[in-house]
Structure formats: structure tokens, C-alpha cells
Tab-separated table of C-alpha atoms in Angstrom:
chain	number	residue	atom	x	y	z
W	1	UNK	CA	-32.357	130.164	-133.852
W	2	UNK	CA	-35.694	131.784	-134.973
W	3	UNK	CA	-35.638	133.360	-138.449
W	4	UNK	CA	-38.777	135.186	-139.454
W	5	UNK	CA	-39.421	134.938	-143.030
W	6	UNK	CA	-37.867	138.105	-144.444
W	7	UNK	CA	-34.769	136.522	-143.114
W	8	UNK	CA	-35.418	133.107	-144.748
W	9	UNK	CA	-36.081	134.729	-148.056
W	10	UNK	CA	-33.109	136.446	-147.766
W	11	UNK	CA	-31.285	133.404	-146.752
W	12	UNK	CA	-32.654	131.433	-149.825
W	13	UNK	CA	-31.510	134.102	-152.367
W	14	UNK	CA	-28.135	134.320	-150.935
W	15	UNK	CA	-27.501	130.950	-150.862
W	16	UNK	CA	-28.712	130.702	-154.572
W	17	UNK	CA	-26.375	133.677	-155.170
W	18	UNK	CA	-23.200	131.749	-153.743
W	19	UNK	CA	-23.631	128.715	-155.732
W	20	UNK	CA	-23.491	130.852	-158.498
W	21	UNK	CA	-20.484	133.217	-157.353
W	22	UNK	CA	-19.002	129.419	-156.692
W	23	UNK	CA	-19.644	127.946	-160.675
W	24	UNK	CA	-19.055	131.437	-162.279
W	25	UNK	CA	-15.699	131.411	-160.695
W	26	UNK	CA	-14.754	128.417	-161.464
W	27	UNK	CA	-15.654	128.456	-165.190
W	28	UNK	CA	-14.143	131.759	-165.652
W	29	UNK	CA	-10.763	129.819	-163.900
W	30	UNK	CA	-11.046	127.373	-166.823
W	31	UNK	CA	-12.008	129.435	-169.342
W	32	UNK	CA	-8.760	132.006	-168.691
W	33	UNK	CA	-6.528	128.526	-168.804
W	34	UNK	CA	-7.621	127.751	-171.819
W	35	UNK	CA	-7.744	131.030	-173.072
W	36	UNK	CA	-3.609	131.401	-171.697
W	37	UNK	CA	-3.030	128.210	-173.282
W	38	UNK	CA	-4.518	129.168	-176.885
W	39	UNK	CA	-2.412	132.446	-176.954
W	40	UNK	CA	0.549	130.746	-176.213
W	41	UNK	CA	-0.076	128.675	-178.832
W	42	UNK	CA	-1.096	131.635	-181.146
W	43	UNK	CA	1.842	133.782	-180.861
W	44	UNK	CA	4.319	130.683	-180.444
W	45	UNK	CA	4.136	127.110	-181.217
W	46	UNK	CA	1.123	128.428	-185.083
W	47	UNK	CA	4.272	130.908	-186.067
W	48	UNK	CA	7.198	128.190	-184.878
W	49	UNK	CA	5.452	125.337	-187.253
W	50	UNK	CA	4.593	127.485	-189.764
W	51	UNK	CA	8.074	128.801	-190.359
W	52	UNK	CA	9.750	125.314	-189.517
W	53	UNK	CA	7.490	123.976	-192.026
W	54	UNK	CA	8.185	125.915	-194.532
W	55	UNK	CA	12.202	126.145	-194.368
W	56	UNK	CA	12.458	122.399	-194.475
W	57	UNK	CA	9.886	122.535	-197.550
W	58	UNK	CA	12.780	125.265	-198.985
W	59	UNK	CA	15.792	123.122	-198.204
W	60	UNK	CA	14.290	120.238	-199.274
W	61	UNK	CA	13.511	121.522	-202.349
W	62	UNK	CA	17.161	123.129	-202.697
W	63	UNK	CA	18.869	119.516	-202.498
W	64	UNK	CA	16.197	118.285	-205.277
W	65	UNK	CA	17.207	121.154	-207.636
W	66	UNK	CA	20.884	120.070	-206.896
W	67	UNK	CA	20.252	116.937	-208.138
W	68	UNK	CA	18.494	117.513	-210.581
W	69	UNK	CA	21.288	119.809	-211.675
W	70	UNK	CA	23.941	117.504	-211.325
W	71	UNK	CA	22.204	114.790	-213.260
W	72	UNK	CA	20.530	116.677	-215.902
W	73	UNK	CA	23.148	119.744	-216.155
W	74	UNK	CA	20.101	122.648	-216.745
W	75	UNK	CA	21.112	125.994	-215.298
W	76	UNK	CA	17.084	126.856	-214.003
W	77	UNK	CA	17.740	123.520	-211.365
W	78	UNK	CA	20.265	125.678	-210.159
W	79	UNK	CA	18.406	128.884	-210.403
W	80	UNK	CA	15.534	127.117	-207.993
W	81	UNK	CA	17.682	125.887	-205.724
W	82	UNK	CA	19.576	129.077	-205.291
W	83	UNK	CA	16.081	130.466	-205.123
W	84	UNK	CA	14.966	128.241	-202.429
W	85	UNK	CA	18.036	129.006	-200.075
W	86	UNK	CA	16.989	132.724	-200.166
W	87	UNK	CA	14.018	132.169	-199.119
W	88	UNK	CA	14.973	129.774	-196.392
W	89	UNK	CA	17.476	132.233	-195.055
W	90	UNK	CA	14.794	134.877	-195.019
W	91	UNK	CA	12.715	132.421	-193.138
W	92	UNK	CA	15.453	131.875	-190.809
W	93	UNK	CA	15.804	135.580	-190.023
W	94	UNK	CA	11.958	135.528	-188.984
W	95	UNK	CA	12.747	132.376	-186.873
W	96	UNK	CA	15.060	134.659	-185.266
W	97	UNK	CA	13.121	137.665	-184.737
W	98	UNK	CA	10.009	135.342	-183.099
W	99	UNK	CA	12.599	133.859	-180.551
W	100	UNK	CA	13.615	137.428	-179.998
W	101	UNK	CA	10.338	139.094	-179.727
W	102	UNK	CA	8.971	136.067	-177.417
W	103	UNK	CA	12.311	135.784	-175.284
W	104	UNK	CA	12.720	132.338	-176.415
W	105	UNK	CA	16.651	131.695	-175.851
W	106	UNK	CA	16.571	128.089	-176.668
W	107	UNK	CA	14.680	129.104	-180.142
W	108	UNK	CA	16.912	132.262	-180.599
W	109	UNK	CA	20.373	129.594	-180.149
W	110	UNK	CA	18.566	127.347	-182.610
W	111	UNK	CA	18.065	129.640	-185.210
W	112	UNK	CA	21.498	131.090	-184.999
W	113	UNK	CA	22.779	127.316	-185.911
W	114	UNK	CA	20.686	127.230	-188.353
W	115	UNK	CA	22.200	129.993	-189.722
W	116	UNK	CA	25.312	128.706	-189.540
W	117	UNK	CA	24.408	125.444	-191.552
W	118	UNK	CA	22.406	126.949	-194.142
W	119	UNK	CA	25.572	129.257	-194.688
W	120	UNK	CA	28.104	126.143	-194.874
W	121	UNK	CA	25.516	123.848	-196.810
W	122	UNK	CA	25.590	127.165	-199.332
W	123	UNK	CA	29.074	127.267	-199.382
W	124	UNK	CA	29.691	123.686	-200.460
W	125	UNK	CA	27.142	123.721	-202.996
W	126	UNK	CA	29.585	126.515	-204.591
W	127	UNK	CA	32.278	124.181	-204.193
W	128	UNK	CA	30.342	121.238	-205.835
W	129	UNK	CA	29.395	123.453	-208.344
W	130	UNK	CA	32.572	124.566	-209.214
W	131	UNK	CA	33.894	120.850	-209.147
W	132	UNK	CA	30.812	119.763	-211.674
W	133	UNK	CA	32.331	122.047	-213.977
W	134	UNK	CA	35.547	120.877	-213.917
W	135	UNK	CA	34.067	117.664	-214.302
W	136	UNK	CA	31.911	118.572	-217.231
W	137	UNK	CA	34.522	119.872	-219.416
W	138	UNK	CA	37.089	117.178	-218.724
W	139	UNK	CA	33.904	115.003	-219.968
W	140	UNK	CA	33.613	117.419	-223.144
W	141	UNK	CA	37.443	117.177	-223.733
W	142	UNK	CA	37.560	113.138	-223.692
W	143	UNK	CA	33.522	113.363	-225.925
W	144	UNK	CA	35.705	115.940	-228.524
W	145	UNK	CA	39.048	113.309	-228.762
W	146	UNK	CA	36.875	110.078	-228.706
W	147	UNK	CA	35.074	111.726	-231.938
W	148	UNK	CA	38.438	112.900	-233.835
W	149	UNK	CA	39.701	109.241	-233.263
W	150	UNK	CA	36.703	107.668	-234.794
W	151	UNK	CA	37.089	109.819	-238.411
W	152	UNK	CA	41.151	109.377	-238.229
W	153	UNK	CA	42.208	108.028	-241.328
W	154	UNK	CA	45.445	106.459	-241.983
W	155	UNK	CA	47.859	107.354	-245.171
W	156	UNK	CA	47.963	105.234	-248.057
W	157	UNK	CA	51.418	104.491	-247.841
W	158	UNK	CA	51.409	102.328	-244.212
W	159	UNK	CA	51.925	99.263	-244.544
W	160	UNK	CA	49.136	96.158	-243.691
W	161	UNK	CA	50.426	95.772	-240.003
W	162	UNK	CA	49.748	99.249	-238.994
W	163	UNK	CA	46.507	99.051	-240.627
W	164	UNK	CA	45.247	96.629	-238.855
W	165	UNK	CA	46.667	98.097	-236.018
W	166	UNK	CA	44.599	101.453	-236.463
W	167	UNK	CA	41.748	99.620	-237.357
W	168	UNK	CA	42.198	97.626	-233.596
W	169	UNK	CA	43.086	100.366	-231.732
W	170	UNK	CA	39.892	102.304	-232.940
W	171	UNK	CA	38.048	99.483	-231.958
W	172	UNK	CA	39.334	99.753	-228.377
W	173	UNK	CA	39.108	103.215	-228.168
W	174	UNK	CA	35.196	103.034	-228.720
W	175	UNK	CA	35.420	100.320	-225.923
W	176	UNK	CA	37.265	102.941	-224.116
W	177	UNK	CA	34.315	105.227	-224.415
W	178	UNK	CA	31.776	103.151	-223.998
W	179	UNK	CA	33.662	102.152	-220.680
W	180	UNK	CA	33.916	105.883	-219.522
W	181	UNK	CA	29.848	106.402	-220.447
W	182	UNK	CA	29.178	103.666	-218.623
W	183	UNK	CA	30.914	105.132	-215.251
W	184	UNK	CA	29.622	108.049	-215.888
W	185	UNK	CA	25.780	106.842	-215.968
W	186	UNK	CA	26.881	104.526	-212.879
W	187	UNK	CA	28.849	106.797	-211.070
W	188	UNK	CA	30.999	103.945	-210.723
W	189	UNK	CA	34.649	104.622	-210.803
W	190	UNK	CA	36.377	101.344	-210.976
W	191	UNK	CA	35.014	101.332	-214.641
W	192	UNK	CA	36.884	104.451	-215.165
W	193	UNK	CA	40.175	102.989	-213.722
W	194	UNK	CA	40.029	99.790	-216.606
W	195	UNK	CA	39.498	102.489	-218.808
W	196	UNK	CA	42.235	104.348	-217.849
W	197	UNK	CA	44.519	100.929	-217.922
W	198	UNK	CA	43.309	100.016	-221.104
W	199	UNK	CA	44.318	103.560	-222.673
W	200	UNK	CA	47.489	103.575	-221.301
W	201	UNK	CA	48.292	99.810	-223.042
W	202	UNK	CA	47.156	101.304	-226.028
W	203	UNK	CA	48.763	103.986	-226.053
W	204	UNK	CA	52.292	102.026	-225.628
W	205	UNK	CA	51.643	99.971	-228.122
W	206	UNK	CA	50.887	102.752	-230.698
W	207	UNK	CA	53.767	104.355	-229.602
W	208	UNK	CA	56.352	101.178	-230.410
W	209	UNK	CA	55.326	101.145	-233.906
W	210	UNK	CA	57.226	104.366	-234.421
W	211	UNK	CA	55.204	105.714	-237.505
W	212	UNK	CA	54.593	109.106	-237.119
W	213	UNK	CA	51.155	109.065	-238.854
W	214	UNK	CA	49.836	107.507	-235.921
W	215	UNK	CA	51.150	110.782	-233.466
W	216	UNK	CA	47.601	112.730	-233.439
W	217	UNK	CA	45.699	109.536	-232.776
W	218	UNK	CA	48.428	108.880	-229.614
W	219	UNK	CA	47.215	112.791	-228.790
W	220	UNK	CA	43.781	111.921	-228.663
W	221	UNK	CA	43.786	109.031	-226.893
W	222	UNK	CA	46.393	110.977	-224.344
W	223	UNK	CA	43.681	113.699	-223.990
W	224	UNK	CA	41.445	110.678	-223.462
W	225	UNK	CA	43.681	109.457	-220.698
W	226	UNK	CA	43.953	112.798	-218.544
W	227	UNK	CA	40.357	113.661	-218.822
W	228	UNK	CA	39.170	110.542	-216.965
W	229	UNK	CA	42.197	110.924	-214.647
W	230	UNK	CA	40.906	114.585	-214.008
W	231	UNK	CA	37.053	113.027	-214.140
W	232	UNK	CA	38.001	110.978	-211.352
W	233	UNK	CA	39.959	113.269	-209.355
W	234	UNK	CA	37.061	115.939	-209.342
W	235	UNK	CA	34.155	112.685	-208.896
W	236	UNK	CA	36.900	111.956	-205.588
W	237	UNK	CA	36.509	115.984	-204.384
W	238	UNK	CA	32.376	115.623	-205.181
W	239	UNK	CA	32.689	112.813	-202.538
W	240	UNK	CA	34.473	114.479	-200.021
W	241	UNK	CA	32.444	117.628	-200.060
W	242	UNK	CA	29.430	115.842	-200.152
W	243	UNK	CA	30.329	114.211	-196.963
W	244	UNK	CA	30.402	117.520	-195.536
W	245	UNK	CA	27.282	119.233	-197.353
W	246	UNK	CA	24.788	116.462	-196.487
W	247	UNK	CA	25.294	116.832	-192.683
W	248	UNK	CA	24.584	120.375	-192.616
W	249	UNK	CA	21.152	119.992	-194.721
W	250	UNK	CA	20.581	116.878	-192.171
W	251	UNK	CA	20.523	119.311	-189.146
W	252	UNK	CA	18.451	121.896	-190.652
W	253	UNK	CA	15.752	119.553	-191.738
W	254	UNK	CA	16.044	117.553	-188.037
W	255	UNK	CA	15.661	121.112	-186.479
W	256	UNK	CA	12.464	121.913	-188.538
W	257	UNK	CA	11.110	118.133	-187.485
W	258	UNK	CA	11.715	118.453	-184.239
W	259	UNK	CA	10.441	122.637	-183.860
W	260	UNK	CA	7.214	121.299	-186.102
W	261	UNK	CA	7.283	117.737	-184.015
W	262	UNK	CA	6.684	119.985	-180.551
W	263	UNK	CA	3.832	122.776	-182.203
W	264	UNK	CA	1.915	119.579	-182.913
W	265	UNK	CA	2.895	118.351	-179.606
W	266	UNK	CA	1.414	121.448	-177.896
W	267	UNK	CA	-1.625	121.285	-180.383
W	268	UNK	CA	-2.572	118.686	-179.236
W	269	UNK	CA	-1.722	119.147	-176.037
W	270	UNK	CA	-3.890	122.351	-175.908
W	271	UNK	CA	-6.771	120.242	-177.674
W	272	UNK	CA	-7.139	117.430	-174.925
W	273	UNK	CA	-6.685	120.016	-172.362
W	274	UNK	CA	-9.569	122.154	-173.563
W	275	UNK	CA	-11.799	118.932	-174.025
W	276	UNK	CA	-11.129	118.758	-170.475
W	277	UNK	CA	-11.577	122.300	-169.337
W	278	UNK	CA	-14.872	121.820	-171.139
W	279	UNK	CA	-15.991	118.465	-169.658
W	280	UNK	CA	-15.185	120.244	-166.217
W	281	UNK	CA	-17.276	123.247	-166.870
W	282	UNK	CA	-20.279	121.123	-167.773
W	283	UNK	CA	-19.989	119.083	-164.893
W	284	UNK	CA	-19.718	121.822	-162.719
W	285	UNK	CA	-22.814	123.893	-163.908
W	286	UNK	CA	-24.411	120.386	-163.643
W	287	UNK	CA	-23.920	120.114	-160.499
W	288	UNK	CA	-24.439	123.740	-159.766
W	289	UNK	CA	-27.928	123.189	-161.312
W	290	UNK	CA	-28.563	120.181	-159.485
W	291	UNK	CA	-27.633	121.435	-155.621
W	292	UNK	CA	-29.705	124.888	-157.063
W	293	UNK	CA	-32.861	122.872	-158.205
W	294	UNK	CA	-32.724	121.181	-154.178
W	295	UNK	CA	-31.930	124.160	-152.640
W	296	UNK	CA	-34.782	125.747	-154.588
W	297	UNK	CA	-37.076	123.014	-153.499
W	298	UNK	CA	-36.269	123.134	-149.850
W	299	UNK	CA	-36.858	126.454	-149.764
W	300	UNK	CA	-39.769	126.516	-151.105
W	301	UNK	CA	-40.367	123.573	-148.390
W	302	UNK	CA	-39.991	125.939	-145.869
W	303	UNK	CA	-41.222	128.817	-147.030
W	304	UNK	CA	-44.867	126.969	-147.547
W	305	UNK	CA	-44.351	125.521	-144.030
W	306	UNK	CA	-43.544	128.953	-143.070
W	307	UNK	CA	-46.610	130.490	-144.381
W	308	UNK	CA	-49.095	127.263	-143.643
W	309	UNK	CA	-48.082	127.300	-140.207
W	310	UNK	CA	-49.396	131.431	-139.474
């Protein structure tokens, strides 16, 4: 078919024209994917790490201020930690109110057991607490009887035997203590127990002598007696509640791992496919330049055939 050279112009230009219709297209294609992807990732999986991130960094810091407390016995341990769970059930409500907002129900379920853990993990660290106490003063009590048996001083009128009796049975009872300090720095409760043998033995053996002098030293060394037996009850009900507390601070700080553990996922996710999108859309304006530059060479072919040959 004969084309006159208007027509071949024309031709030219519109060719030059759909090659770029053809790589604007398909970098604007790329460019909206990685724009779709980086929204996504802005109003989703930034927020989601952010606030998982920061209520594991709460709780975290909650079960070091309960240690702390329990060790150490100083009430602004306890005022952090209480501090901390505030602020991770704020951060939970936010949790929340993104899963709502983004119609996220796996998120939304998540964050409602969340909820529910950081509210039984709360409510056991009441019970702890309230067990500590118990614990505390029973430690006070036996600290207080220990003391009044080390100043007891026998009357002048017992005879040598009882004496030396006293004199022994003081000795044991700062065994007895030492014993008890020792369990309590070990949390090791067998200790306790020999301790608790040893008093009652003592105890017996003060009480066959039959001299009444000896009664408030029996008292103290009774008081000595049910304090570690209530020491070790309430050391028994720490152990059982801690069985319970741990595994609901375990799930919250698993859920923040694994919400933070998939925004990094998609991070990088979104990173390798945008170092794709972009490798794509410089090979294809490479290649758009390259069948441009021949088609721009051809027709220039022709069109100085064209004109050579009138």
C-alpha cells in the first residue's frame, strides 16, 4: 500500500505515541501497586507494630517491677508496675479501635483476649500481693520473737541444769533463724521444714523441765513455729498463683511477637516488592527507549528515502 509522506509522518508519530501510551501505563500499574501496598502498610501493619511494640515493652516492664517488689519490698516497684498495666490496657483499647476502624476481625478477636489476660494477669498480681503481705508480717512476727529470745534472761534462782539449758536452747534458736533467713534468701522451703522440726524438739524439751520461768521463751519460740508454718503456707499459695499469672503475661507478650513478627514480615515484604516494581519500571522505559531510538531511526530511514527519491 502507497503512503504519501503526510501519512508516514503521521504514522511515525503515532507509533512513537503508542510506545509511550504502552510504558506510561505500565509504570503507572506499578507505581499504584506499590503505592496500595505502602498504604496498607501505613494505616495497618506501622500502627499494629507500633502498638504491639509498645504493650509488650509495658508488660514486660510490669513483671520486672513485680519482682523487683517482691524481692526488694519498695512500694514505687509496685507503683510502676501498676503504672505500666494502665498504660498497656489503654494500648489495648487502641489495638481494638484499629481492628475496628480497619475491619480487621482476626485483630479485633485478638485484642479482646488480650483483654481478657491483661485483666486475669491483674487480678493475680492482687492476689500475690495480698499473699506477700501475709508473708511479710508472718516474717516480722518470727524477726520480733527471734529478738525477745536473744535478750531473755533467766532468774537467779534456777538451778545449773536449766541454765545450761537456756543457754542451749538460745543457741538453737539463732540456728533456727539463721535456718529460716536462709530459706528465705533461697526461696527454698525444705530449709524451713528442719526449721520447723527443730523448733518443735525444742520446744518439748523446754516444756519437760516444768519451770515456769522458761514459759515466755516457749511463747516465742511458739510464735517462731507458726510464722514459718504460715511463711510456708502463703510461699505454697505464691506458687500456685504464679502458675496461673505467668501464662497469662506469656500470651500477651507471644501476641505482641507474633502481631510485631508479621508488620516486619510485610515490611519487608513491601520493601523487596518495591525493589522489584522499580527494577521493572527501569527495564521497561529501557526498553521503551531502545524500540523508540529504532523506530526513530527507521523513520528517519524512510523519510530521507522518501524525500531523496522525489
Amino acid at each position: 500500500m502507497y503512503l504519501n509522506i503526510n501519512q508516514q509522518i503521521a504514522g511515525g508519530f503515532l507509533f512513537l505515541a503508542f510506545l509511550t501510551v504502552i510504558m506510561g501505563s505500565y509504570s503507572l500499574h506499578s507505581s499504584s501497586q506499590i503505592g496500595s501496598r505502602a498504604e496498607q502498610l501505613d494505616r495497618h501493619f506501622v500502627p499494629l507494630t507500633s502498638i504491639a511494640s509498645k504493650i509488650e515493652r509495658e508488660v514486660l516492664n510490669a513483671l520486672f517491677c513485680m519482682r523487683g517488689y517482691r524481692l526488694m519490698k519498695r512500694k514505687d516497684f509496685l507503683a510502676n508496675g501498676d503504672k505500666s498495666l494502665g498504660e498497656a490496657k489503654l494500648l489495648i483499647g487502641q489495638l481494638k479501635a484499629l481492628a475496628t476502624e480497619r475491619n480487621l476481625p482476626k485483630l479485633s478477636t485478638e485484642s479482646d483476649q488480650m483483654k481478657i489476660s491483661l485483666a486475669t494477669y491483674k487480678k493475680l498480681i492482687k492476689q500475690t500481693i495480698d499473699v506477700l503481705h501475709v508473708m511479710w508480717k508472718r516474717e516480722r512476727e518470727f524477726t520480733k520473737a527471734i529478738e525477745h529470745i536473744a535478750v531473755f534472761e533467766d532468774s537467779e534462782d534456777v538451778d545449773k541444769d536449766t541454765a545450761e539449758l537456756i543457754r542451749q536452747a538460745k543457741i538453737e534458736a539463732n540456728e533456727i533463724g539463721l535456718k529460716f533467713s536462709h530459706s528465705q534468701l533461697h526461696n527454698d522451703p525444705e530449709v524451713t521444714k528442719e526449721a520447723i522440726k527443730q523448733t518443735t524438739v525444742l520446744i518439748a524439751e523446754l516444756k519437760s523441765n516444768g519451770n515456769r520461768d522458761l514459759e515466755p521463751f516457749i511463747k516465742d519460740l511458739n510464735v517462731c513455729n507458726l510464722s514459718m508454718k504460715e511463711y510456708l503456707l502463703g510461699l505454697k499459695k505464691r506458687k500456685a498463683i504464679t502458675k496461673k499469672r505467668y501464662p497469662a503475661a506469656k500470651h500477651l507478650i507471644d501476641s505482641c511477637k507474633a502481631m510485631g513478627k508479621e508488620g516486619f514480615s510485610n515490611m519487608a515484604s513491601l520493601a523487596g516488592d518495591t525493589k522489584d516494581y522499580v527494577a521493572s519500571i527501569h527495564s521497561s522505559v529501557r526498553l521503551g527507549l531502545l524500540l523508540a531510538t529504532i523506530a526513530s531511526i527507521l523513520f528517519g530511514y524512510m523519510l530521507v528515502t522518501r524525500i531523496s527519491s522525489i
